[in-house]
mmCIF file with all atom_site columns, C-alpha atoms in Angstrom:
data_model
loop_
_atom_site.group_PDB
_atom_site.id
_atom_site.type_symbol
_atom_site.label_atom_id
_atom_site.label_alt_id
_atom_site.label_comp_id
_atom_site.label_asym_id
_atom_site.label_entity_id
_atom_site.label_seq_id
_atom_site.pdbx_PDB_ins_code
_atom_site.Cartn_x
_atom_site.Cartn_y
_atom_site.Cartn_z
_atom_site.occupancy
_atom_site.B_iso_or_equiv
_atom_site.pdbx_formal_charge
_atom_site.auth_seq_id
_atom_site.auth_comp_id
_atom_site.auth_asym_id
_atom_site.auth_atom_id
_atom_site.pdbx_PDB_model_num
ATOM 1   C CA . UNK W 1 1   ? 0.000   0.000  0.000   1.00 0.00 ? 245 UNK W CA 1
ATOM 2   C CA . UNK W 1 2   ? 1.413   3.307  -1.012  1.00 0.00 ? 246 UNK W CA 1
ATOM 3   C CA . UNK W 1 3   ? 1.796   5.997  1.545   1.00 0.00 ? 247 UNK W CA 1
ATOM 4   C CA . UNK W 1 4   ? 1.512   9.596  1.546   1.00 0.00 ? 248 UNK W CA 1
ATOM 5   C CA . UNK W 1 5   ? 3.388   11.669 0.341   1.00 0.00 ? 249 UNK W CA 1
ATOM 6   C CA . UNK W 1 6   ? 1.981   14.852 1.923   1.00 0.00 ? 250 UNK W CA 1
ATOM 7   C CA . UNK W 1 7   ? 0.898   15.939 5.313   1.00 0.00 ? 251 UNK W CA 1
ATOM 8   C CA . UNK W 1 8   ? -2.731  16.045 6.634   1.00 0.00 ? 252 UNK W CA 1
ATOM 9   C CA . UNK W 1 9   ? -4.618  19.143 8.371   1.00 0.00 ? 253 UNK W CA 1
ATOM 10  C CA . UNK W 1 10  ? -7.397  18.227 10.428  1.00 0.00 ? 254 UNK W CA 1
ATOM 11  C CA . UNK W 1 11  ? -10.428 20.384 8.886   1.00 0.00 ? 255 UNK W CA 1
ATOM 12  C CA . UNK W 1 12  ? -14.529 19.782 8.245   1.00 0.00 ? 256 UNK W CA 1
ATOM 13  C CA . UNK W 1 13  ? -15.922 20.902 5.653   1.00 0.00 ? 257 UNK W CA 1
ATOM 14  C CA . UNK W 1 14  ? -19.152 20.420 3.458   1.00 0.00 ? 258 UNK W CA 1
ATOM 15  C CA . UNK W 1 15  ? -18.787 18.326 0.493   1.00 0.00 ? 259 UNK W CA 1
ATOM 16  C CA . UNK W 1 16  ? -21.844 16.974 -1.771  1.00 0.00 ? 260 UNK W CA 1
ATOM 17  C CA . UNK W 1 17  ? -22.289 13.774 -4.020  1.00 0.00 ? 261 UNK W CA 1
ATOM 18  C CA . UNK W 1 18  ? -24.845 12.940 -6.937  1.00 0.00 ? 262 UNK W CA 1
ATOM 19  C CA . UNK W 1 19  ? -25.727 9.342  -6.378  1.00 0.00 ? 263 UNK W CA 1
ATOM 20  C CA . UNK W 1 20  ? -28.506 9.801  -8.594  1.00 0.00 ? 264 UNK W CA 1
ATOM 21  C CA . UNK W 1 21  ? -29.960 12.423 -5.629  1.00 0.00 ? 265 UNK W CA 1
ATOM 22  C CA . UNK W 1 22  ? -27.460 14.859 -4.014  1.00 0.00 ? 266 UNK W CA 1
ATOM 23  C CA . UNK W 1 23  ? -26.269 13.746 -0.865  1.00 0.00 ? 267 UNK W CA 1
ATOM 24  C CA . UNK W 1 24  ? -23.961 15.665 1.926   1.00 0.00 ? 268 UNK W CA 1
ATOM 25  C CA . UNK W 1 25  ? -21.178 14.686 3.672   1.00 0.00 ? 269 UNK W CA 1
ATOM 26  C CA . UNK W 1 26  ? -18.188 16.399 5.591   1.00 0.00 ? 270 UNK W CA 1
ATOM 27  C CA . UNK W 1 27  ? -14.302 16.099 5.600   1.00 0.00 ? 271 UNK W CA 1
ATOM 28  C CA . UNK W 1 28  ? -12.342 14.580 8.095   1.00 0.00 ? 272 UNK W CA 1
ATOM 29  C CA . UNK W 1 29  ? -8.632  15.675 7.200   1.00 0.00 ? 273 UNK W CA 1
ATOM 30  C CA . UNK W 1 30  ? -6.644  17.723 3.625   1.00 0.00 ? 274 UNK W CA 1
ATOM 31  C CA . UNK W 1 31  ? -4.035  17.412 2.162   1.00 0.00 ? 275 UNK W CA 1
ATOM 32  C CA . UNK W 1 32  ? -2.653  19.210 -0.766  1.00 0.00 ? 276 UNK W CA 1
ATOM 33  C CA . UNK W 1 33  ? -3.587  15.314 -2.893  1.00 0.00 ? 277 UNK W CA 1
ATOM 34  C CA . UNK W 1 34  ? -6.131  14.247 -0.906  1.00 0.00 ? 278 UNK W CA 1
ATOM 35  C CA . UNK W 1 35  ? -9.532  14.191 1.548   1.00 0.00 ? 279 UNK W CA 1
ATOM 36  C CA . UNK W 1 36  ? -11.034 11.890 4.198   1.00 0.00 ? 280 UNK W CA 1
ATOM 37  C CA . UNK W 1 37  ? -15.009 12.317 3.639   1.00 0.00 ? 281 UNK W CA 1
ATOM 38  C CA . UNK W 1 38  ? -17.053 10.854 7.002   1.00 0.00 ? 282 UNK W CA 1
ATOM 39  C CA . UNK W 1 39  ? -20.003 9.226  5.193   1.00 0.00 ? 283 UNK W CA 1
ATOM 40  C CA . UNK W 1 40  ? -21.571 6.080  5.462   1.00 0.00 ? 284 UNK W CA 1
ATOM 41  C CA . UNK W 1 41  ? -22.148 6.094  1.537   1.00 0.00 ? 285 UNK W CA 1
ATOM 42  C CA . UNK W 1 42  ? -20.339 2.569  0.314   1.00 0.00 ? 286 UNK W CA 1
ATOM 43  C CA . UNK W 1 43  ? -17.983 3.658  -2.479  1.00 0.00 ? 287 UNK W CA 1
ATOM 44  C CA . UNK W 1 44  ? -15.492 0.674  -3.584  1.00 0.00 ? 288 UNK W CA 1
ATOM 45  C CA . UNK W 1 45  ? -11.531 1.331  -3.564  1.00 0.00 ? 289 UNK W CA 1
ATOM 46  C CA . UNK W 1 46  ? -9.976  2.539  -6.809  1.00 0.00 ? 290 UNK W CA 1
ATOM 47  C CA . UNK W 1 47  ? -13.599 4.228  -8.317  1.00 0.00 ? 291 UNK W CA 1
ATOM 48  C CA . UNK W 1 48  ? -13.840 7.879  -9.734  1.00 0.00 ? 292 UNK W CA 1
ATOM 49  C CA . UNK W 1 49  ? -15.985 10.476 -7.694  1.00 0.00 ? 293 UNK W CA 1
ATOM 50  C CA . UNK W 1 50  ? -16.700 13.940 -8.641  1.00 0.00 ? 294 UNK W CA 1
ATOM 51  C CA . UNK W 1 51  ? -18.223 15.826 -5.702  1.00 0.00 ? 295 UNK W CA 1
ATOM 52  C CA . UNK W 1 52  ? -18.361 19.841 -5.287  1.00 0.00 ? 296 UNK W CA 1
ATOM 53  C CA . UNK W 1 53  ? -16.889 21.168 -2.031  1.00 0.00 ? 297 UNK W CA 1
ATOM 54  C CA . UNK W 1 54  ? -17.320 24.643 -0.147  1.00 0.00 ? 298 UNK W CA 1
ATOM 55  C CA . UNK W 1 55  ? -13.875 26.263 0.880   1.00 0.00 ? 299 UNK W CA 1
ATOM 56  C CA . UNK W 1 56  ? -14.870 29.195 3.173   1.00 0.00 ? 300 UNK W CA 1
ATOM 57  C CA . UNK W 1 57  ? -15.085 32.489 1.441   1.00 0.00 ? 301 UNK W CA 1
ATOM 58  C CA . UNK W 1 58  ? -15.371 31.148 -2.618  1.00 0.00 ? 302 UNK W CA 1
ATOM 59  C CA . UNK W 1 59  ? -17.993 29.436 -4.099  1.00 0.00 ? 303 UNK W CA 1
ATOM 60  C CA . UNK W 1 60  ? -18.292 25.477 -4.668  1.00 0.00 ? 304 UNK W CA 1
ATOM 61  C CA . UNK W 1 61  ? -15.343 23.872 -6.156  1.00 0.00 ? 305 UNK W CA 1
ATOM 62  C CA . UNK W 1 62  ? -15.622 20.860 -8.624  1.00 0.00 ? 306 UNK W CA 1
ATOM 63  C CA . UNK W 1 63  ? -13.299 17.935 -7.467  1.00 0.00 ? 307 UNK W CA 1
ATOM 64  C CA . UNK W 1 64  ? -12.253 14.671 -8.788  1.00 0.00 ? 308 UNK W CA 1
ATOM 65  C CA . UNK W 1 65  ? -10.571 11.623 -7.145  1.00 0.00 ? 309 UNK W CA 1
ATOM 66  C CA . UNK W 1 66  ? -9.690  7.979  -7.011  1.00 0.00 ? 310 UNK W CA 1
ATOM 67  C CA . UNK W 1 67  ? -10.972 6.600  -4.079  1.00 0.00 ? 311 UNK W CA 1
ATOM 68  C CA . UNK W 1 68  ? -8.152  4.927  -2.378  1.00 0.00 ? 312 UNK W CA 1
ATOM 69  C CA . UNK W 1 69  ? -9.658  3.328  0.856   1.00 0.00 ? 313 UNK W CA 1
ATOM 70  C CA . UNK W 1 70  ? -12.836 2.899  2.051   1.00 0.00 ? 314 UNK W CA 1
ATOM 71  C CA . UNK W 1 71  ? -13.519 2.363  5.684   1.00 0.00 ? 315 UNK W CA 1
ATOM 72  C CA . UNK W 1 72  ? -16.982 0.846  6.759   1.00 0.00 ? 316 UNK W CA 1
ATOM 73  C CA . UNK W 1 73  ? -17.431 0.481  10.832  1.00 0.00 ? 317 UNK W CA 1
ATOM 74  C CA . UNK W 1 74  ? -20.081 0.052  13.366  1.00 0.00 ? 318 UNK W CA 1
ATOM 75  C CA . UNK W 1 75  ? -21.153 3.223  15.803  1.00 0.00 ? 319 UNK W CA 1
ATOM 76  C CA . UNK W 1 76  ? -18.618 3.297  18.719  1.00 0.00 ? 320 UNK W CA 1
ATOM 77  C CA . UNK W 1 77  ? -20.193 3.536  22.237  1.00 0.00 ? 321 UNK W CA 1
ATOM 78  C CA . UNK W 1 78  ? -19.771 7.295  22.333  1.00 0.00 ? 322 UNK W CA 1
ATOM 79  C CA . UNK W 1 79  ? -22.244 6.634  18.815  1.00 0.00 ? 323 UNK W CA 1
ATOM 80  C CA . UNK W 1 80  ? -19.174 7.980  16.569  1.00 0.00 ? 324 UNK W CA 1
ATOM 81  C CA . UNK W 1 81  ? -18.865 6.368  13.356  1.00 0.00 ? 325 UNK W CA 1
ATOM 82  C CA . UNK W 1 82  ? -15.300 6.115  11.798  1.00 0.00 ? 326 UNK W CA 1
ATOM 83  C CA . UNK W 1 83  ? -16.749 5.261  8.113   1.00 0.00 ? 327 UNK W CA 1
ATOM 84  C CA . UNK W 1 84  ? -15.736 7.784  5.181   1.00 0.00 ? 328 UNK W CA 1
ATOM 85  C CA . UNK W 1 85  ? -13.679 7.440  2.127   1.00 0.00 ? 329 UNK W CA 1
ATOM 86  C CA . UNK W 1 86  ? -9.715  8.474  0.991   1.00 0.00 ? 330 UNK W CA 1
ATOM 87  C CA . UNK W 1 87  ? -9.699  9.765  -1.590  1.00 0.00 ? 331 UNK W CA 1
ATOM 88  C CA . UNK W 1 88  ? -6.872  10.606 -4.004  1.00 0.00 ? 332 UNK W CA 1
ATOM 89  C CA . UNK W 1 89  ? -7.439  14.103 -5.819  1.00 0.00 ? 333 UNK W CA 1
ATOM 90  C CA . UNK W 1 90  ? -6.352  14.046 -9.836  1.00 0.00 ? 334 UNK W CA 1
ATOM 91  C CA . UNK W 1 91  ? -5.464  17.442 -10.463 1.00 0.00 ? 335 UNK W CA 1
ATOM 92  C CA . UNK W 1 92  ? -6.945  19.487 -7.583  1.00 0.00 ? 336 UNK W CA 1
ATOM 93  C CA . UNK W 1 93  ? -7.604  22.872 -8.372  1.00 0.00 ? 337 UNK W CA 1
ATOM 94  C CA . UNK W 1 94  ? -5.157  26.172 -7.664  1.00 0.00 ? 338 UNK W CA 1
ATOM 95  C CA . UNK W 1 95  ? -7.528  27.395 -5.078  1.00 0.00 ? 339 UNK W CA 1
ATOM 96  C CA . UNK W 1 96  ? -8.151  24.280 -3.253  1.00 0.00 ? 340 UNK W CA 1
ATOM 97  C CA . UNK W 1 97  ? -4.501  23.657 -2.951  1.00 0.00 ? 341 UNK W CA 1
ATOM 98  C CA . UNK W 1 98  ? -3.465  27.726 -1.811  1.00 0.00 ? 342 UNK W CA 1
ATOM 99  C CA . UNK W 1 99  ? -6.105  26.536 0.636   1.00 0.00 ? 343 UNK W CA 1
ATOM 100 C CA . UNK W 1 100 ? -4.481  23.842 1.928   1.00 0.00 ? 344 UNK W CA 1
ATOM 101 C CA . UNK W 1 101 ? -1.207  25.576 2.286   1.00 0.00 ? 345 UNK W CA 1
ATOM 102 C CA . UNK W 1 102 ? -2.811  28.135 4.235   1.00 0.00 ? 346 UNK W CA 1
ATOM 103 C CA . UNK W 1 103 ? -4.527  26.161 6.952   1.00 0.00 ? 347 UNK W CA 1
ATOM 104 C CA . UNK W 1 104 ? -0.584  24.298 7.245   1.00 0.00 ? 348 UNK W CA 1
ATOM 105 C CA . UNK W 1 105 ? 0.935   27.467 7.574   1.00 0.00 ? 349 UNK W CA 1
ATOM 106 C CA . UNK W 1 106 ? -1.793  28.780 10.053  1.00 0.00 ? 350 UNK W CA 1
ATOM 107 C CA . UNK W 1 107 ? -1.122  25.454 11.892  1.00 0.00 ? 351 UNK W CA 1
ATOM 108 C CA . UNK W 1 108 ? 2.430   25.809 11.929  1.00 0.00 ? 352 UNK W CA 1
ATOM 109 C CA . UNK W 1 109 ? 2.383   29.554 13.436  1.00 0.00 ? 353 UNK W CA 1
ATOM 110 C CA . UNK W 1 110 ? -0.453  28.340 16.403  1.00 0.00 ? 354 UNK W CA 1
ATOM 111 C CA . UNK W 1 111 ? 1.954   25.827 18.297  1.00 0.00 ? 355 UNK W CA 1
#
């Protein structure tokens, strides 16, 4: 299995689906390549998604990805689910990865 190659933020934010009807989910974690969407939506490893996400301040975004992992898992006791989907961005957009950046800098300056 291939690791990453880029550090994570921790950061939640809206993302929606068509699958036919549109659903909503939220991030987990970004990186400059990739997202970790919580949803219990069953999406297999290695399939395309296109979903639209809202970075604060712009409008939607179109993304695409290859789903690299999908995690399925029962509610804990404290009723938090751990299910959501890796996914692998192919060619993320200029804005989404300035984003990125920023929140890593912003990171870096608050410890």
């Amino acid at each position: 299995m291939e690791k990453r190659k880029t550090g994570r933020v921790a950061k939640r934010l809206e993302v929606k689906f068509q699958s036919p009807v549109e659903k909503t989910a939220i991030t987990n974690d970004l990186s400059e390549t990739g997202i970790f969407i919580k949803t219990n939506m069953g999406v297999n490893d290695g399939n395309i998604i296109s979903f639209k996400m809202n970075l604060p301040n712009t409008q939607e975004i179109p993304l695409t990805g290859r789903v690299a992992r999908s995690v399925r898992t029962m509610l804990g006791l404290i009723g938090e689910s751990k299910s959501g989907i890796g996914v692998h961005l192919v060619d993320p957009p200029e804005n989404y990865v300035n984003y990125v950046q920023s929140l890593f800098i912003n990171h870096v300056n608050s410890k």
